[in-house]
mmCIF file of C-alpha atoms and ligand atoms in Angstrom:
data_model
loop_
_atom_site.group_PDB
_atom_site.id
_atom_site.type_symbol
_atom_site.label_atom_id
_atom_site.label_comp_id
_atom_site.label_asym_id
_atom_site.label_seq_id
_atom_site.Cartn_x
_atom_site.Cartn_y
_atom_site.Cartn_z
ATOM 1 C CA UNK A 1 8.980 3.308 12.395
ATOM 2 C CA UNK A 2 10.776 1.172 9.820
ATOM 3 C CA UNK A 3 9.278 1.075 6.332
ATOM 4 C CA UNK A 4 10.327 -0.984 3.331
ATOM 5 C CA UNK A 5 8.960 -1.084 -0.189
ATOM 6 C CA UNK A 6 9.120 -4.739 -1.115
ATOM 7 C CA UNK A 7 10.635 -5.550 -4.490
ATOM 8 C CA UNK A 8 8.738 -7.470 -7.125
ATOM 9 C CA UNK A 9 11.170 -7.935 -9.999
ATOM 10 C CA UNK A 10 13.732 -10.694 -10.316
ATOM 11 C CA UNK A 11 16.146 -8.232 -11.956
ATOM 12 C CA UNK A 12 17.083 -4.764 -10.628
ATOM 13 C CA UNK A 13 14.395 -5.114 -7.987
ATOM 14 C CA UNK A 14 15.372 -1.859 -6.233
ATOM 15 C CA UNK A 15 13.968 0.145 -9.114
ATOM 16 C CA UNK A 16 11.119 -2.043 -10.339
ATOM 17 C CA UNK A 17 8.112 -2.312 -8.097
ATOM 18 C CA UNK A 18 5.687 -3.921 -10.523
ATOM 19 C CA UNK A 19 3.165 -4.565 -7.751
ATOM 20 C CA UNK A 20 2.760 -2.994 -4.328
ATOM 21 C CA UNK A 21 3.531 -4.128 -0.789
ATOM 22 C CA UNK A 22 5.040 -2.103 2.043
ATOM 23 C CA UNK A 23 6.398 -3.698 5.198
ATOM 24 C CA UNK A 24 6.238 -1.736 8.469
ATOM 25 C CA UNK A 25 8.633 -3.001 11.127
ATOM 26 C CA UNK A 26 8.327 -6.788 10.738
ATOM 27 C CA UNK A 27 4.708 -7.680 11.345
ATOM 28 C CA UNK A 28 2.498 -5.192 9.486
ATOM 29 C CA UNK A 29 2.078 -4.938 5.721
ATOM 30 C CA UNK A 30 0.235 -2.484 3.559
ATOM 31 C CA UNK A 31 -1.092 -4.290 0.484
ATOM 32 C CA UNK A 32 -0.335 -7.747 -0.785
ATOM 33 C CA UNK A 33 0.931 -7.203 -4.307
ATOM 34 C CA UNK A 34 4.220 -9.004 -3.577
ATOM 35 C CA UNK A 35 4.309 -9.940 0.124
ATOM 36 C CA UNK A 36 3.717 -13.578 -0.866
ATOM 37 C CA UNK A 37 6.861 -13.546 -3.023
ATOM 38 C CA UNK A 38 9.056 -11.963 -0.354
ATOM 39 C CA UNK A 39 11.526 -13.580 2.040
ATOM 40 C CA UNK A 40 11.107 -16.958 3.655
ATOM 41 C CA UNK A 41 7.866 -18.616 4.766
ATOM 42 C CA UNK A 42 8.998 -17.911 8.338
ATOM 43 C CA UNK A 43 9.357 -14.175 7.586
ATOM 44 C CA UNK A 44 5.940 -14.198 5.946
ATOM 45 C CA UNK A 45 4.516 -16.005 8.984
ATOM 46 C CA UNK A 46 5.826 -13.050 11.031
ATOM 47 C CA UNK A 47 3.532 -10.684 9.117
ATOM 48 C CA UNK A 48 0.412 -10.816 11.270
ATOM 49 C CA UNK A 49 -1.522 -7.826 9.895
ATOM 50 C CA UNK A 50 -2.151 -7.011 6.225
ATOM 51 C CA UNK A 51 -3.992 -3.775 5.486
ATOM 52 C CA UNK A 52 -5.370 -3.619 1.946
ATOM 53 C CA UNK A 53 -5.856 -0.234 0.316
ATOM 54 C CA UNK A 54 -8.145 -1.613 -2.410
ATOM 55 C CA UNK A 55 -8.897 -4.642 -4.525
ATOM 56 C CA UNK A 56 -6.806 -3.961 -7.652
ATOM 57 C CA UNK A 57 -4.595 -6.871 -8.583
ATOM 58 C CA UNK A 58 -1.308 -4.947 -8.220
ATOM 59 C CA UNK A 59 -2.259 -4.664 -4.516
ATOM 60 C CA UNK A 60 -3.699 -8.159 -3.964
ATOM 61 C CA UNK A 61 -1.867 -10.421 -6.465
ATOM 62 C CA UNK A 62 0.188 -12.398 -3.958
ATOM 63 C CA UNK A 63 -2.384 -12.463 -1.138
ATOM 64 C CA UNK A 64 -3.387 -16.111 -1.795
ATOM 65 C CA UNK A 65 0.272 -17.193 -1.974
ATOM 66 C CA UNK A 66 1.081 -15.273 1.224
ATOM 67 C CA UNK A 67 -1.836 -16.918 3.036
ATOM 68 C CA UNK A 68 -0.560 -20.337 2.003
ATOM 69 C CA UNK A 69 3.071 -19.574 2.932
ATOM 70 C CA UNK A 70 2.208 -18.073 6.323
ATOM 71 C CA UNK A 71 -0.026 -20.934 7.448
ATOM 72 C CA UNK A 72 1.034 -23.343 10.166
ATOM 73 C CA UNK A 73 -1.110 -25.881 12.040
ATOM 74 C CA UNK A 74 -0.887 -23.612 15.114
ATOM 75 C CA UNK A 75 -3.753 -21.313 15.987
ATOM 76 C CA UNK A 76 -2.316 -17.913 15.029
ATOM 77 C CA UNK A 77 -3.035 -16.582 11.548
ATOM 78 C CA UNK A 78 -2.757 -13.285 9.703
ATOM 79 C CA UNK A 79 -5.568 -10.758 9.885
ATOM 80 C CA UNK A 80 -6.472 -9.094 6.589
ATOM 81 C CA UNK A 81 -8.016 -5.643 6.963
ATOM 82 C CA UNK A 82 -9.785 -3.481 4.419
ATOM 83 C CA UNK A 83 -13.022 -1.733 3.593
ATOM 84 C CA UNK A 84 -16.009 -4.056 3.429
ATOM 85 C CA UNK A 85 -16.062 -3.504 -0.357
ATOM 86 C CA UNK A 86 -12.444 -4.618 -0.717
ATOM 87 C CA UNK A 87 -12.901 -7.643 1.556
ATOM 88 C CA UNK A 88 -16.042 -8.632 -0.382
ATOM 89 C CA UNK A 89 -14.058 -8.437 -3.625
ATOM 90 C CA UNK A 90 -11.246 -10.554 -2.161
ATOM 91 C CA UNK A 91 -13.756 -13.211 -1.139
ATOM 92 C CA UNK A 92 -15.734 -13.087 -4.389
ATOM 93 C CA UNK A 93 -12.847 -12.959 -6.835
ATOM 94 C CA UNK A 94 -9.883 -14.667 -5.116
ATOM 95 C CA UNK A 95 -10.985 -17.006 -2.319
ATOM 96 C CA UNK A 96 -13.887 -18.351 -4.365
ATOM 97 C CA UNK A 97 -12.937 -22.031 -4.796
ATOM 98 C CA UNK A 98 -12.025 -21.257 -8.414
ATOM 99 C CA UNK A 99 -8.938 -19.034 -8.442
ATOM 100 C CA UNK A 100 -7.999 -20.299 -4.979
ATOM 101 C CA UNK A 101 -9.627 -22.318 -2.194
ATOM 102 C CA UNK A 102 -12.059 -20.439 0.009
ATOM 103 C CA UNK A 103 -9.625 -20.148 2.885
ATOM 104 C CA UNK A 104 -11.984 -17.749 4.656
ATOM 105 C CA UNK A 105 -14.611 -20.512 4.950
ATOM 106 C CA UNK A 106 -12.050 -23.276 5.605
ATOM 107 C CA UNK A 107 -10.642 -21.187 8.474
ATOM 108 C CA UNK A 108 -13.913 -21.674 10.358
ATOM 109 C CA UNK A 109 -13.457 -25.462 10.463
ATOM 110 C CA UNK A 110 -9.719 -25.990 11.141
ATOM 111 C CA UNK A 111 -6.535 -24.131 12.111
ATOM 112 C CA UNK A 112 -7.287 -20.792 10.510
ATOM 113 C CA UNK A 113 -5.533 -19.485 7.412
ATOM 114 C CA UNK A 114 -6.716 -15.925 7.813
ATOM 115 C CA UNK A 115 -9.231 -13.745 9.531
ATOM 116 C CA UNK A 116 -10.772 -10.727 7.859
ATOM 117 C CA UNK A 117 -11.447 -7.481 9.674
ATOM 118 C CA UNK A 118 -13.569 -4.803 7.987
ATOM 119 C CA UNK A 119 -12.541 -1.224 8.648
ATOM 120 C CA UNK A 120 -14.668 1.905 8.901
ATOM 121 C CA UNK A 121 -13.227 5.083 7.439
ATOM 122 C CA UNK A 122 -11.516 7.219 10.065
ATOM 123 C CA UNK A 123 -11.974 4.628 12.832
ATOM 124 C CA UNK A 124 -8.486 3.591 13.995
ATOM 125 C CA UNK A 125 -7.332 -0.013 14.313
ATOM 126 C CA UNK A 126 -4.414 -1.175 16.491
ATOM 127 C CA UNK A 127 -1.780 -3.642 15.309
ATOM 128 C CA UNK A 128 1.447 -4.488 17.137
ATOM 129 C CA UNK A 129 1.937 -1.086 18.731
ATOM 130 C CA UNK A 130 0.775 0.878 15.690
ATOM 131 C CA UNK A 131 -2.405 2.909 15.404
ATOM 132 C CA UNK A 132 -3.691 2.695 11.857
ATOM 133 C CA UNK A 133 -6.427 5.041 10.666
ATOM 134 C CA UNK A 134 -8.048 4.417 7.276
ATOM 135 C CA UNK A 135 -9.092 7.444 5.232
ATOM 136 C CA UNK A 136 -11.086 7.327 1.997
ATOM 137 C CA UNK A 137 -9.167 8.563 -1.039
ATOM 138 C CA UNK A 138 -10.169 9.105 -4.653
ATOM 139 C CA UNK A 139 -9.674 6.085 -6.929
ATOM 140 C CA UNK A 140 -11.824 4.123 -9.397
ATOM 141 C CA UNK A 141 -12.765 1.514 -6.780
ATOM 142 C CA UNK A 142 -13.295 2.133 -3.043
ATOM 143 C CA UNK A 143 -9.803 2.846 -1.725
ATOM 144 C CA UNK A 144 -8.283 3.677 1.644
ATOM 145 C CA UNK A 145 -5.167 5.619 2.496
ATOM 146 C CA UNK A 146 -3.675 4.876 5.918
ATOM 147 C CA UNK A 147 -2.324 7.167 8.630
ATOM 148 C CA UNK A 148 0.023 5.061 10.756
ATOM 149 C CA UNK A 149 1.321 6.174 14.122
ATOM 150 C CA UNK A 150 3.630 4.625 16.672
ATOM 151 C CA UNK A 151 4.492 6.369 19.945
ATOM 152 C CA UNK A 152 6.821 8.843 18.247
ATOM 153 C CA UNK A 153 6.083 9.409 14.602
ATOM 154 C CA UNK A 154 3.426 9.131 11.934
ATOM 155 C CA UNK A 155 3.571 8.139 8.286
ATOM 156 C CA UNK A 156 0.832 8.366 5.660
ATOM 157 C CA UNK A 157 0.395 5.800 2.893
ATOM 158 C CA UNK A 158 -1.784 7.670 0.442
ATOM 159 C CA UNK A 159 -2.857 4.657 -1.614
ATOM 160 C CA UNK A 160 -3.730 4.752 -5.268
ATOM 161 C CA UNK A 161 -5.546 8.040 -5.716
ATOM 162 C CA UNK A 162 -6.162 10.968 -7.928
ATOM 163 C CA UNK A 163 -6.239 14.418 -6.331
ATOM 164 C CA UNK A 164 -7.836 14.218 -2.876
ATOM 165 C CA UNK A 165 -8.664 16.487 0.084
ATOM 166 C CA UNK A 166 -9.731 14.722 3.286
ATOM 167 C CA UNK A 167 -6.441 12.858 3.706
ATOM 168 C CA UNK A 168 -4.546 16.168 3.730
ATOM 169 C CA UNK A 169 -6.967 17.729 6.225
ATOM 170 C CA UNK A 170 -6.161 14.814 8.519
ATOM 171 C CA UNK A 171 -2.442 15.149 7.747
ATOM 172 C CA UNK A 172 -2.551 18.689 9.148
ATOM 173 C CA UNK A 173 -4.093 17.342 12.365
ATOM 174 C CA UNK A 174 -1.557 14.498 12.730
ATOM 175 C CA UNK A 175 1.149 15.235 15.283
ATOM 176 C CA UNK A 176 4.599 13.822 14.601
ATOM 177 C CA UNK A 177 3.922 13.394 10.882
ATOM 178 C CA UNK A 178 7.264 12.564 9.269
ATOM 179 C CA UNK A 179 6.486 11.295 5.801
ATOM 180 C CA UNK A 180 3.902 10.710 3.108
ATOM 181 C CA UNK A 181 4.256 7.940 0.554
ATOM 182 C CA UNK A 182 2.482 9.332 -2.494
ATOM 183 C CA UNK A 183 1.906 7.776 -5.889
ATOM 184 C CA UNK A 184 3.410 9.249 -9.059
ATOM 185 C CA UNK A 185 2.066 6.783 -11.553
ATOM 186 C CA UNK A 186 2.253 8.232 -15.069
ATOM 187 C CA UNK A 187 4.385 10.885 -16.816
ATOM 188 C CA UNK A 188 2.818 14.264 -17.563
ATOM 189 C CA UNK A 189 2.282 13.279 -21.203
ATOM 190 C CA UNK A 190 -0.261 10.699 -19.956
ATOM 191 C CA UNK A 191 -2.384 13.153 -17.982
ATOM 192 C CA UNK A 192 -5.587 12.012 -19.695
ATOM 193 C CA UNK A 193 -4.931 8.403 -18.685
ATOM 194 C CA UNK A 194 -4.119 9.517 -15.134
ATOM 195 C CA UNK A 195 -7.384 11.456 -14.962
ATOM 196 C CA UNK A 196 -9.624 8.606 -16.139
ATOM 197 C CA UNK A 197 -7.857 5.996 -13.977
ATOM 198 C CA UNK A 198 -7.624 8.325 -10.954
ATOM 199 C CA UNK A 199 -3.889 8.158 -10.671
ATOM 200 C CA UNK A 200 -1.295 10.943 -10.466
ATOM 201 C CA UNK A 201 1.281 12.524 -12.768
ATOM 202 C CA UNK A 202 4.265 14.520 -11.437
ATOM 203 C CA UNK A 203 2.373 17.751 -12.096
ATOM 204 C CA UNK A 204 -0.591 16.518 -10.031
ATOM 205 C CA UNK A 205 1.869 15.144 -7.434
ATOM 206 C CA UNK A 206 3.264 18.673 -7.006
ATOM 207 C CA UNK A 207 -0.229 20.080 -6.434
ATOM 208 C CA UNK A 208 -0.953 17.428 -3.777
ATOM 209 C CA UNK A 209 2.336 18.162 -1.978
ATOM 210 C CA UNK A 210 1.292 21.828 -1.772
ATOM 211 C CA UNK A 211 -1.772 20.738 0.264
ATOM 212 C CA UNK A 212 0.341 18.840 2.836
ATOM 213 C CA UNK A 213 2.039 20.127 5.973
ATOM 214 C CA UNK A 214 5.526 21.487 5.252
ATOM 215 C CA UNK A 215 8.797 19.910 6.415
ATOM 216 C CA UNK A 216 7.806 16.323 5.901
ATOM 217 C CA UNK A 217 9.480 13.827 3.593
ATOM 218 C CA UNK A 218 7.476 12.918 0.502
ATOM 219 C CA UNK A 219 8.393 9.562 -1.010
ATOM 220 C CA UNK A 220 7.277 8.980 -4.602
ATOM 221 C CA UNK A 221 5.977 5.438 -5.053
ATOM 222 C CA UNK A 222 3.845 3.413 -7.487
ATOM 223 C CA UNK A 223 5.828 4.724 -10.470
ATOM 224 C CA UNK A 224 4.953 2.724 -13.598
ATOM 225 C CA UNK A 225 8.169 0.871 -14.286
ATOM 226 C CA UNK A 226 8.098 1.451 -18.054
ATOM 227 C CA UNK A 227 8.020 5.242 -17.540
ATOM 228 C CA UNK A 228 10.163 5.393 -14.416
ATOM 229 C CA UNK A 229 13.027 7.503 -15.818
ATOM 230 C CA UNK A 230 10.655 10.044 -17.345
ATOM 231 C CA UNK A 231 8.524 10.286 -14.186
ATOM 232 C CA UNK A 232 11.634 10.778 -12.015
ATOM 233 C CA UNK A 233 12.911 13.497 -14.360
ATOM 234 C CA UNK A 234 9.578 15.317 -14.148
ATOM 235 C CA UNK A 235 9.409 14.899 -10.359
ATOM 236 C CA UNK A 236 12.899 16.365 -9.966
ATOM 237 C CA UNK A 237 11.903 19.345 -12.128
ATOM 238 C CA UNK A 238 9.364 20.236 -9.418
ATOM 239 C CA UNK A 239 12.354 21.036 -7.148
ATOM 240 C CA UNK A 240 10.507 19.908 -4.044
ATOM 241 C CA UNK A 241 12.780 20.273 -1.013
ATOM 242 C CA UNK A 242 11.989 16.970 0.716
ATOM 243 C CA UNK A 243 11.354 14.634 -2.195
ATOM 244 C CA UNK A 244 12.660 11.079 -2.241
ATOM 245 C CA UNK A 245 12.177 8.578 -5.019
ATOM 246 C CA UNK A 246 11.084 5.315 -3.436
ATOM 247 C CA UNK A 247 13.551 2.447 -3.693
ATOM 248 C CA UNK A 248 12.683 -1.136 -2.925
ATOM 249 C CA UNK A 249 14.371 -3.045 -0.113
ATOM 250 C CA UNK A 250 15.944 0.090 1.353
ATOM 251 C CA UNK A 251 14.919 0.584 4.966
ATOM 252 C CA UNK A 252 13.334 3.976 5.634
ATOM 253 C CA UNK A 253 13.364 5.142 9.250
ATOM 254 C CA UNK A 254 10.717 7.667 10.180
HETATM 255 ZN ZN1 ZN B 301 -5.566 0.881 -8.139
HETATM 256 ZN ZN1 ZN B 302 -2.033 0.307 -8.003
#
């Protein structure tokens, strides 16, 4: 499975992921923070499945731009997946004929721009050879992590979340698990902020890693750009054996 963190800064984009999108192989994306600002319209048209973790703007900001870029007069269109709460928020707050046209309604009368597909927690969906299982995690709005499997390996995208349990129970039951992409949002000095916003510090990150199966790669993602150096320093102090600091545009093979 090929995984890329898409960049979202015009300068030094490898180290500045201001908003979140991951690309899996070429046709599946997790979150739409920057997918609409990535590549060519033709590459965006190739992304047929977008799985949203939650509604926050750093995960949905470029969704309307992506939907516009990917559209052609042909019949095919991207499918946007998420919890019913997230999809309701996308319709109410983005495709509402104010911030952006209601492409969900327009799609019922002409060549479609997008289809939406609500997900149930722990009920797998299939997309281009991948099996994608949503799991509820612990954030300030309803949020899903995703367990993604191809024929050989599995990778977990843990979403925005504070400390959580169910996802790690499922991780222990997931054969072929190679990697977890886990957020490390704020430095330890901002623990209070991490607690109220249900995000993670390096110290909390270390406690979550202890709950996971051993011998998997843990990639630190969603690091607040302003505090990146400090967060990386604190993550390295944990001396975790299989830690990687996520870099944008590098291709990870799992
Ligand atoms: Zn969030
Ligand atoms: Zn976020």
